[in-house]
PDB file of C-alpha atoms in Angstrom:
ATOM      1  CA  MET A   1     -39.652  30.121  12.472  1.00 67.00           C
ATOM      2  CA  THR A   2     -36.425  31.235  10.933  1.00 78.00           C
ATOM      3  CA  SER A   3     -35.538  34.869  10.433  1.00 72.00           C
ATOM      4  CA  ALA A   4     -35.826  34.392   6.654  1.00 66.00           C
ATOM      5  CA  THR A   5     -39.381  33.134   7.068  1.00 67.00           C
ATOM      6  CA  LEU A   6     -40.296  36.068   9.291  1.00 60.00           C
ATOM      7  CA  PHE A   7     -38.794  38.510   6.819  1.00 62.00           C
ATOM      8  CA  LEU A   8     -40.696  36.912   3.936  1.00 60.00           C
ATOM      9  CA  ALA A   9     -43.919  37.118   5.938  1.00 59.00           C
ATOM     10  CA  TRP A  10     -43.233  40.820   6.547  1.00 58.00           C
ATOM     11  CA  VAL A  11     -42.598  41.420   2.836  1.00 62.00           C
ATOM     12  CA  LEU A  12     -45.737  39.596   1.723  1.00 58.00           C
ATOM     13  CA  ALA A  13     -48.115  40.987   4.356  1.00 69.00           C
ATOM     14  CA  ASP A  14     -50.048  44.167   3.699  1.00 78.00           C
ATOM     15  CA  PRO A  15     -48.851  47.004   5.924  1.00 85.00           C
ATOM     16  CA  PRO A  16     -51.364  48.317   8.452  1.00 85.00           C
ATOM     17  CA  PRO A  17     -53.287  51.239   6.877  1.00 82.00           C
ATOM     18  CA  GLY A  18     -52.686  53.327   9.993  1.00 88.00           C
ATOM     19  CA  ASP A  19     -48.988  53.417   9.176  1.00 90.00           C
ATOM     20  CA  ALA A  20     -49.763  55.932   6.444  1.00 91.00           C
ATOM     21  CA  TYR A  21     -50.526  58.534   9.118  1.00 93.00           C
ATOM     22  CA  ARG A  22     -46.900  58.356  10.256  1.00 93.00           C
ATOM     23  CA  ILE A  23     -45.528  59.365   6.847  1.00 94.00           C
ATOM     24  CA  PRO A  24     -44.414  63.017   6.660  1.00 94.00           C
ATOM     25  CA  PRO A  25     -47.068  65.476   5.447  1.00 94.00           C
ATOM     26  CA  ILE A  26     -47.574  66.139   1.745  1.00 92.00           C
ATOM     27  CA  PRO A  27     -45.881  69.596   1.734  1.00 94.00           C
ATOM     28  CA  VAL A  28     -42.665  67.974   3.027  1.00 95.00           C
ATOM     29  CA  LEU A  29     -42.887  65.233   0.402  1.00 95.00           C
ATOM     30  CA  ARG A  30     -43.686  67.773  -2.327  1.00 95.00           C
ATOM     31  CA  ASP A  31     -40.630  69.866  -1.429  1.00 96.00           C
ATOM     32  CA  ALA A  32     -38.420  66.773  -1.533  1.00 96.00           C
ATOM     33  CA  CYS A  33     -39.830  65.728  -4.927  1.00 96.00           C
ATOM     34  CA  ASP A  34     -39.331  69.247  -6.308  1.00 96.00           C
ATOM     35  CA  PHE A  35     -35.727  69.328  -5.105  1.00 97.00           C
ATOM     36  CA  ASN A  36     -35.161  65.889  -6.623  1.00 97.00           C
ATOM     37  CA  ARG A  37     -36.578  67.032  -9.975  1.00 97.00           C
ATOM     38  CA  ARG A  38     -34.360  70.126 -10.020  1.00 96.00           C
ATOM     39  CA  TYR A  39     -31.335  67.973  -9.157  1.00 95.00           C
ATOM     40  CA  ARG A  40     -32.085  65.556 -12.000  1.00 95.00           C
ATOM     41  CA  ASP A  41     -32.570  68.495 -14.403  1.00 95.00           C
ATOM     42  CA  HIS A  42     -29.160  69.777 -13.316  1.00 93.00           C
ATOM     43  CA  LEU A  43     -27.604  66.370 -13.983  1.00 92.00           C
ATOM     44  CA  GLU A  44     -29.216  66.188 -17.423  1.00 92.00           C
ATOM     45  CA  HIS A  45     -27.804  69.606 -18.253  1.00 92.00           C
ATOM     46  CA  ARG A  46     -24.346  68.501 -17.136  1.00 90.00           C
ATOM     47  CA  LEU A  47     -24.614  65.366 -19.290  1.00 86.00           C
ATOM     48  CA  GLU A  48     -24.786  67.577 -22.368  1.00 87.00           C
ATOM     49  CA  TRP A  49     -21.469  69.271 -21.598  1.00 87.00           C
ATOM     50  CA  GLU A  50     -19.388  66.874 -19.524  1.00 83.00           C
ATOM     51  CA  ALA A  51     -18.814  63.699 -21.508  1.00 80.00           C
ATOM     52  CA  ARG A  52     -15.873  62.629 -19.359  1.00 84.00           C
ATOM     53  CA  HIS A  53     -18.148  62.324 -16.292  1.00 82.00           C
ATOM     54  CA  ARG A  54     -20.956  60.542 -18.128  1.00 86.00           C
ATOM     55  CA  GLY A  55     -20.735  57.328 -16.050  1.00 88.00           C
ATOM     56  CA  GLU A  56     -20.844  59.134 -12.705  1.00 89.00           C
ATOM     57  CA  LEU A  57     -23.638  61.415 -13.877  1.00 89.00           C
ATOM     58  CA  TYR A  58     -25.749  58.472 -15.066  1.00 92.00           C
ATOM     59  CA  ALA A  59     -25.176  56.684 -11.757  1.00 92.00           C
ATOM     60  CA  ALA A  60     -26.233  59.797  -9.834  1.00 93.00           C
ATOM     61  CA  MET A  61     -29.285  60.092 -12.078  1.00 94.00           C
ATOM     62  CA  ARG A  62     -30.325  56.488 -11.361  1.00 95.00           C
ATOM     63  CA  GLU A  63     -29.898  57.025  -7.624  1.00 95.00           C
ATOM     64  CA  ALA A  64     -31.952  60.215  -7.764  1.00 96.00           C
ATOM     65  CA  GLU A  65     -34.711  58.453  -9.701  1.00 96.00           C
ATOM     66  CA  SER A  66     -34.909  55.650  -7.144  1.00 96.00           C
ATOM     67  CA  LEU A  67     -35.064  58.189  -4.297  1.00 97.00           C
ATOM     68  CA  TYR A  68     -37.810  60.056  -6.162  1.00 97.00           C
ATOM     69  CA  LYS A  69     -39.790  56.808  -6.347  1.00 97.00           C
ATOM     70  CA  VAL A  70     -39.542  56.415  -2.555  1.00 97.00           C
ATOM     71  CA  TYR A  71     -40.958  59.907  -2.002  1.00 97.00           C
ATOM     72  CA  ASP A  72     -43.610  59.411  -4.672  1.00 95.00           C
ATOM     73  CA  ASP A  73     -44.727  56.157  -3.019  1.00 95.00           C
ATOM     74  CA  ALA A  74     -44.841  57.882   0.376  1.00 95.00           C
ATOM     75  CA  TRP A  75     -46.911  60.683  -1.143  1.00 94.00           C
ATOM     76  CA  GLY A  76     -49.356  58.220  -2.694  1.00 94.00           C
ATOM     77  CA  ALA A  77     -49.694  56.304   0.571  1.00 94.00           C
ATOM     78  CA  ARG A  78     -50.676  59.406   2.556  1.00 93.00           C
ATOM     79  CA  PRO A  79     -54.315  59.309   3.755  1.00 92.00           C
ATOM     80  CA  ASP A  80     -54.995  62.737   2.212  1.00 90.00           C
ATOM     81  CA  PHE A  81     -53.785  61.710  -1.261  1.00 89.00           C
ATOM     82  CA  PRO A  82     -56.782  61.079  -3.552  1.00 90.00           C
ATOM     83  CA  CYS A  83     -56.651  57.518  -4.896  1.00 88.00           C
ATOM     84  CA  SER A  84     -58.314  54.159  -4.352  1.00 90.00           C
ATOM     85  CA  ASP A  85     -57.743  52.090  -1.228  1.00 89.00           C
ATOM     86  CA  ALA A  86     -56.057  49.361  -3.282  1.00 91.00           C
ATOM     87  CA  ALA A  87     -53.642  51.900  -4.748  1.00 92.00           C
ATOM     88  CA  LYS A  88     -52.875  53.260  -1.261  1.00 92.00           C
ATOM     89  CA  VAL A  89     -52.020  49.771  -0.024  1.00 92.00           C
ATOM     90  CA  GLN A  90     -49.708  49.265  -3.015  1.00 93.00           C
ATOM     91  CA  TYR A  91     -48.032  52.644  -2.479  1.00 94.00           C
ATOM     92  CA  LEU A  92     -47.531  51.842   1.204  1.00 94.00           C
ATOM     93  CA  ARG A  93     -46.180  48.372   0.394  1.00 94.00           C
ATOM     94  CA  ASP A  94     -43.737  49.766  -2.181  1.00 94.00           C
ATOM     95  CA  PHE A  95     -42.627  52.493   0.220  1.00 95.00           C
ATOM     96  CA  ARG A  96     -42.089  50.001   3.022  1.00 94.00           C
ATOM     97  CA  LEU A  97     -40.006  47.699   0.834  1.00 93.00           C
ATOM     98  CA  ALA A  98     -37.934  50.581  -0.525  1.00 94.00           C
ATOM     99  CA  VAL A  99     -36.904  52.007   2.850  1.00 94.00           C
ATOM    100  CA  GLY A 100     -36.498  48.682   4.651  1.00 92.00           C
ATOM    101  CA  ARG A 101     -37.922  47.295   7.860  1.00 88.00           C
ATOM    102  CA  ASP A 102     -35.968  49.305  10.436  1.00 91.00           C
ATOM    103  CA  ALA A 103     -36.328  52.655   8.686  1.00 93.00           C
ATOM    104  CA  TYR A 104     -40.012  51.944   8.087  1.00 92.00           C
ATOM    105  CA  TYR A 105     -40.701  51.274  11.768  1.00 92.00           C
ATOM    106  CA  ARG A 106     -38.876  54.494  12.683  1.00 93.00           C
ATOM    107  CA  MET A 107     -40.444  56.199   9.624  1.00 92.00           C
ATOM    108  CA  GLU A 108     -37.060  57.547   8.575  1.00 93.00           C
ATOM    109  CA  MET A 109     -37.077  58.969   5.096  1.00 95.00           C
ATOM    110  CA  PRO A 110     -33.961  58.706   2.942  1.00 95.00           C
ATOM    111  CA  PRO A 111     -32.455  61.935   1.621  1.00 95.00           C
ATOM    112  CA  PRO A 112     -34.353  63.338  -1.372  1.00 95.00           C
ATOM    113  CA  VAL A 113     -31.193  63.249  -3.505  1.00 94.00           C
ATOM    114  CA  PRO A 114     -27.905  61.346  -3.202  1.00 92.00           C
ATOM    115  CA  TYR A 115     -26.053  63.957  -1.117  1.00 88.00           C
ATOM    116  CA  HIS A 116     -22.899  61.863  -1.042  1.00 85.00           C
ATOM    117  CA  ARG A 117     -22.496  62.569  -4.765  1.00 80.00           C
ATOM    118  CA  PHE A 118     -22.249  66.348  -4.282  1.00 76.00           C
ATOM    119  CA  ASN A 119     -18.520  66.218  -3.576  1.00 69.00           C
ATOM    120  CA  GLU A 120     -17.870  63.526  -6.187  1.00 59.00           C
ATOM    121  CA  LEU A 121     -19.421  65.440  -9.076  1.00 54.00           C
ATOM    122  CA  ARG A 122     -17.703  68.816  -8.842  1.00 56.00           C
TER     123      ARG A 122
END
């Protein structure tokens, strides 16, 4: 099999349900989501007053929204999150695809917000 075939098989296969136990606990995910929401609120406030930085602010907002989705999917995939088994599998699949194969196996979470933008958006 080629590496492309193996990767496609990994993408299409359902992740093992036990992987959800390796995701950080809900309080950690909740804190990250709260920080992300506050960061996006801050960006929205800046959009009202800083028209010259509109492009950078919108780009930071899109990055923050995609990072929020990763944490939201991780939260939904947790075994102690109340939802159906089918929804948990979908959350886990979306989370796995968002973080990538290597980070998923190491269960490395991305930062909750795009930290690299902090110096760019002074």
